[in-house]
Amino acid sequence: MRDKPLLDWAWVFDHLDDIGGRSLQHLQLALLAVAAGLAISMAVGIIVARRPRVAAVVIGVSGILYTIPSIAAFAALVPITGLSTLTALIPLTAYTQLILIRNIVAGLTGVAPEVLETADAMGYTPRARLLRIELPLAIPLIVAGLRVASVSTIGLVTVAAIIGDNFGGLGVFINDGLRNFFPTAVYVGAVMSVLLAVLVDVAFVLLERVATPWSRLPATVVETGGA
Amino acid sequence: MTSAIAPAPSGATPEGGSGRAATVEFVHVTKHFDSGARWSGTPGALNDLSLKVPAGRICVIVGPSGCGKTTSLKMVNRLIEPTSGQVLLDGVDIESRDVIDLRRSIGYVIQQTGLFPHQTVIENVAAVPRLLGWPAAKRSARSEELLALVGLDPAAYGTRYPAQLSGGERQRVGVARALAADPPIMLMDEPFGAVDPLVRERLQQEFLRLQRDLAKTILFVTHDVDEAIRLGDQVAVLERGGRLAQVGTPEEVLANPASDFVARFVGADRGLKRLSLVRVGQLRLREPATARVGEPATSVRDKVTGAFPYVLVVDDDGRPIGCADPDQLTGDGSVTASGLVPASPVLTPDTTLRDALSMLLTAQALAGVVVDAAGRATGVLTIDEIGDWFRMEAGRLRAGPSGTGMPAVG
Ligand SMILES: Nc1ncnc2c1ncn2[C@@H]1O[C@H](COP(=O)(O)OP(=O)(O)O)[C@@H](O)[C@H]1O
Ligand SMILES: [Mg+2]
């Protein structure tokens, strides 16, 4: 038997369906985790944004969560949540909290005080102020957080493959490749994972462009004395 | 629904000013930010402020930095609650009003503008109408009307974001936004403080022009005495510790400062500042001896009186050509256009006495010629007459308050 080539293209073409399916699963799991993470961090961020000391504690706790090794987190949950999607989802969601809460709090506290003051003075209710002023102005920082969280979550999904073939997305290729000394599968898993991360990142950049047309304005205005 | 959106009564100005305004009254208002201050005796941000602003008038609150100007303003829309005392709008304690309704019926303009960076100019201006639930079409129509009113072309500016405006344009949008729901009261905190002097002067003039039509009750905060004098129907001078040092018309405050503090604050040039309140057209002007080219010199010489010892030579339309020394109008000749002293400076009825005095001093002239809109000479103004005006005013002010003075309550 001759040496296997680094990239076995025949295998790749034979497994296109499999690669597509696993990529989709990978993406779904990552986006689900980020969506859940966003929902939780939004609620937490909004509550703590006006309470700097509570915010510091919450961010500290999410920082500690972030330091738990991912393999250990997945493995530790198996006895509790079994071999379910939840086992993959819980750690992935938890890891998004540090970056998301930090950015949401920064986005909300970064709104200029005079903007908040005039909103109050004009008779905005706290709810209207949050929804129409504070959150829209926090979008650039929230999206920045989402980009980092998504990219790192897409990377982490590969680790979830240790729970089983149903949860690791492209990580299953990497695990199989390592176990069977088949580099092609490892490369396919890694490259596709990176590709997904780049695609998602680009999607967020475009989304932000559309959502915040005001945030990228040319600074061309000069005082003319005319007005 | 608040009263701020009640339809304008018939006879309202096309700009949407309904002519409604409300009186604003501070009744023994005190504010301590440090809750211990009341007991320790340190001065509060506001100390027993009593002040009544009549409906439809501009009250300028002026004083050095930190004297409590902003604090007093923010009490009217309850951004700050008083430690004791009351603020009344049309006699009603604002504590009894729903705070959100109250705020939607009061315009608010600040130096930093507080425009919403993520909203276009049109959206910014329509903010309060949107809160009040106006339909979209009515909102944008109102926005465009207000932009035009503050001198911004809605087509050119409506879809811009605040970052795409100059400082002066931002302030105009801020004023338009505050006027959007036609509030009876406007609070303005150093609104023109951050723009350069030329733009500021223009904004001030347009502000006064707007107010002539809209007749809002306006509380206007500034630390600039000149601005206070230029804009205020009533000037309230605050001193450190939040004490009301004096309230009155600009004229009263300048002519009779109530204390050394007020005198120092309004400045040693308060005499000149008073001159800036009066325009040449408000004085009864002396008619000069005039002559047309070709008139016989002898008849002209007899018209000359002591105060303006010249003959003003005018053309056929009555426009000044120059001044002739009667002694040089020799014997039996006739008046000619040559050898005349230039008739300068030329003043108009709109020139302030301050500018007139400055022009007279600069031209080293004893008198200036006042011309009407068509350029015809209507009179002369001498430096002595400016001095006479001061003497007359002193007598008038001694005889008692003019009746336009608005003394503090309590
Ligand atoms: N929120 C606040 N908390 C504590 N002190 C305040 C607060 N706002 C204003 N002050 C104090 O009250 C005084 C008056 O402030 P302010 O009304 O802003 O003055 P001005 O507008 O005349 O410059 C100042 O000494 C200021 O430090
Ligand atoms: Mg202030």
XYZ file of C-alpha atoms in Angstrom, chain B residues 174-351:
178
model
C -32.033 71.500 17.586
C -34.321 74.534 17.656
C -36.596 73.053 14.980
C -36.816 69.819 16.950
C -37.747 71.654 20.138
C -40.503 73.529 18.279
C -41.928 70.429 16.597
C -44.997 69.891 18.770
C -45.568 73.632 19.158
C -44.822 73.681 22.888
C -45.903 76.767 24.844
C -42.558 76.806 26.692
C -38.981 76.524 25.475
C -35.936 75.880 27.650
C -32.652 76.811 26.016
C -29.324 76.127 27.750
C -26.525 78.118 26.099
C -27.838 77.060 22.687
C -25.460 79.301 20.755
C -22.463 78.834 23.062
C -20.480 76.499 20.822
C -20.606 78.315 17.490
C -18.254 81.011 16.267
C -19.187 84.663 16.894
C -20.410 85.440 13.384
C -22.691 82.425 13.262
C -23.832 83.148 16.813
C -24.897 86.656 15.946
C -26.864 85.419 12.974
C -28.540 82.704 15.006
C -29.435 85.277 17.660
C -31.040 87.560 15.104
C -33.025 84.739 13.577
C -34.027 83.557 17.012
C -35.507 86.973 17.772
C -37.239 87.044 14.398
C -38.769 83.609 15.103
C -39.888 84.638 18.557
C -41.669 87.690 17.156
C -43.955 85.281 15.271
C -44.113 82.408 17.732
C -44.290 84.279 21.048
C -43.264 81.314 23.205
C -42.403 81.628 26.846
C -38.655 81.110 26.719
C -36.181 80.509 29.516
C -32.778 81.086 27.979
C -29.560 80.385 29.856
C -26.253 82.017 29.014
C -23.094 83.175 30.773
C -22.660 85.931 28.195
C -23.979 89.301 29.369
C -24.134 90.682 25.847
C -26.280 87.785 24.708
C -28.543 88.242 27.734
C -29.026 91.906 26.941
C -29.600 91.311 23.262
C -32.169 88.546 23.678
C -33.920 89.089 26.983
C -37.221 90.813 27.596
C -36.266 90.104 31.169
C -32.815 89.368 32.569
C -32.352 87.361 35.759
C -28.831 87.588 37.145
C -27.790 84.651 39.325
C -24.760 84.681 41.556
C -22.751 81.852 43.001
C -24.680 79.789 45.478
C -27.742 80.020 43.265
C -29.006 83.338 44.584
C -31.045 85.670 42.393
C -29.027 88.885 42.403
C -31.366 90.951 40.232
C -34.202 90.639 37.792
C -35.446 93.305 35.436
C -35.391 94.501 31.878
C -31.927 94.652 30.315
C -32.180 98.440 30.556
C -32.948 98.348 34.284
C -30.176 95.897 35.087
C -27.623 97.940 33.146
C -28.776 101.310 34.443
C -29.273 100.338 38.079
C -27.305 97.237 39.053
C -28.758 96.012 42.344
C -25.389 95.148 43.874
C -21.653 95.349 43.394
C -21.781 91.809 42.095
C -24.253 92.712 39.354
C -22.321 95.871 38.482
C -19.080 93.895 38.163
C -20.808 91.092 36.276
C -22.421 93.319 33.663
C -19.111 95.111 33.276
C -17.620 98.576 33.461
C -18.860 99.172 29.919
C -22.472 98.833 30.978
C -23.059 102.403 29.795
C -22.034 101.372 26.295
C -24.101 98.223 26.592
C -27.146 100.368 27.310
C -26.408 102.274 24.119
C -26.615 99.032 22.209
C -30.229 98.643 23.343
C -31.333 101.865 21.680
C -31.549 102.608 17.981
C -31.068 105.925 16.305
C -34.657 105.866 15.065
C -35.947 105.895 18.655
C -34.542 109.384 19.332
C -36.186 112.583 18.265
C -33.657 113.729 15.716
C -32.656 117.286 14.995
C -33.391 118.478 11.494
C -30.316 119.975 9.914
C -30.211 123.113 7.837
C -30.278 121.799 4.296
C -29.661 123.379 0.955
C -29.754 122.274 -2.637
C -27.007 122.991 -5.092
C -27.736 126.355 -6.743
C -29.633 127.928 -3.857
C -28.458 131.417 -2.970
C -25.911 131.247 -0.157
C -27.334 134.112 1.913
C -30.728 132.486 2.532
C -28.998 129.270 3.529
C -26.695 130.895 6.071
C -29.657 132.038 8.142
C -31.020 128.498 8.618
C -27.964 127.319 10.567
C -28.485 126.819 14.300
C -25.962 126.249 17.076
C -25.980 122.482 17.671
C -25.055 121.503 14.119
C -23.251 124.508 12.700
C -23.194 123.302 9.122
C -25.388 123.329 6.092
C -26.199 119.885 4.747
C -26.088 120.013 0.978
C -28.459 117.526 -0.642
C -29.275 116.551 -4.208
C -32.685 116.916 -5.830
C -33.925 113.708 -4.188
C -32.832 114.859 -0.739
C -29.781 112.575 -0.571
C -26.791 114.101 1.256
C -23.842 115.254 -0.847
C -21.741 116.901 1.850
C -21.602 119.598 4.523
C -20.799 123.241 3.941
C -19.323 125.620 6.511
C -21.747 128.590 6.499
C -18.821 131.019 6.885
C -17.471 129.874 3.556
C -20.778 130.373 1.790
C -19.574 133.729 0.637
C -21.716 136.783 0.001
C -24.001 136.633 -2.937
C -22.844 133.412 -4.584
C -24.854 130.235 -4.682
C -24.285 126.835 -3.069
C -22.007 124.554 -5.098
C -21.213 120.890 -4.829
C -17.495 121.519 -4.606
C -15.407 122.158 -1.524
C -17.817 120.321 0.766
C -16.854 118.344 3.855
C -17.980 114.704 3.318
C -21.254 113.956 5.103
C -19.990 111.079 7.224
C -20.734 108.979 9.077
C -24.052 108.024 7.539
C -26.429 106.442 10.045
C -29.758 104.683 9.584
C -32.700 104.525 12.006
C -31.645 100.900 12.739
C -28.106 101.802 13.827
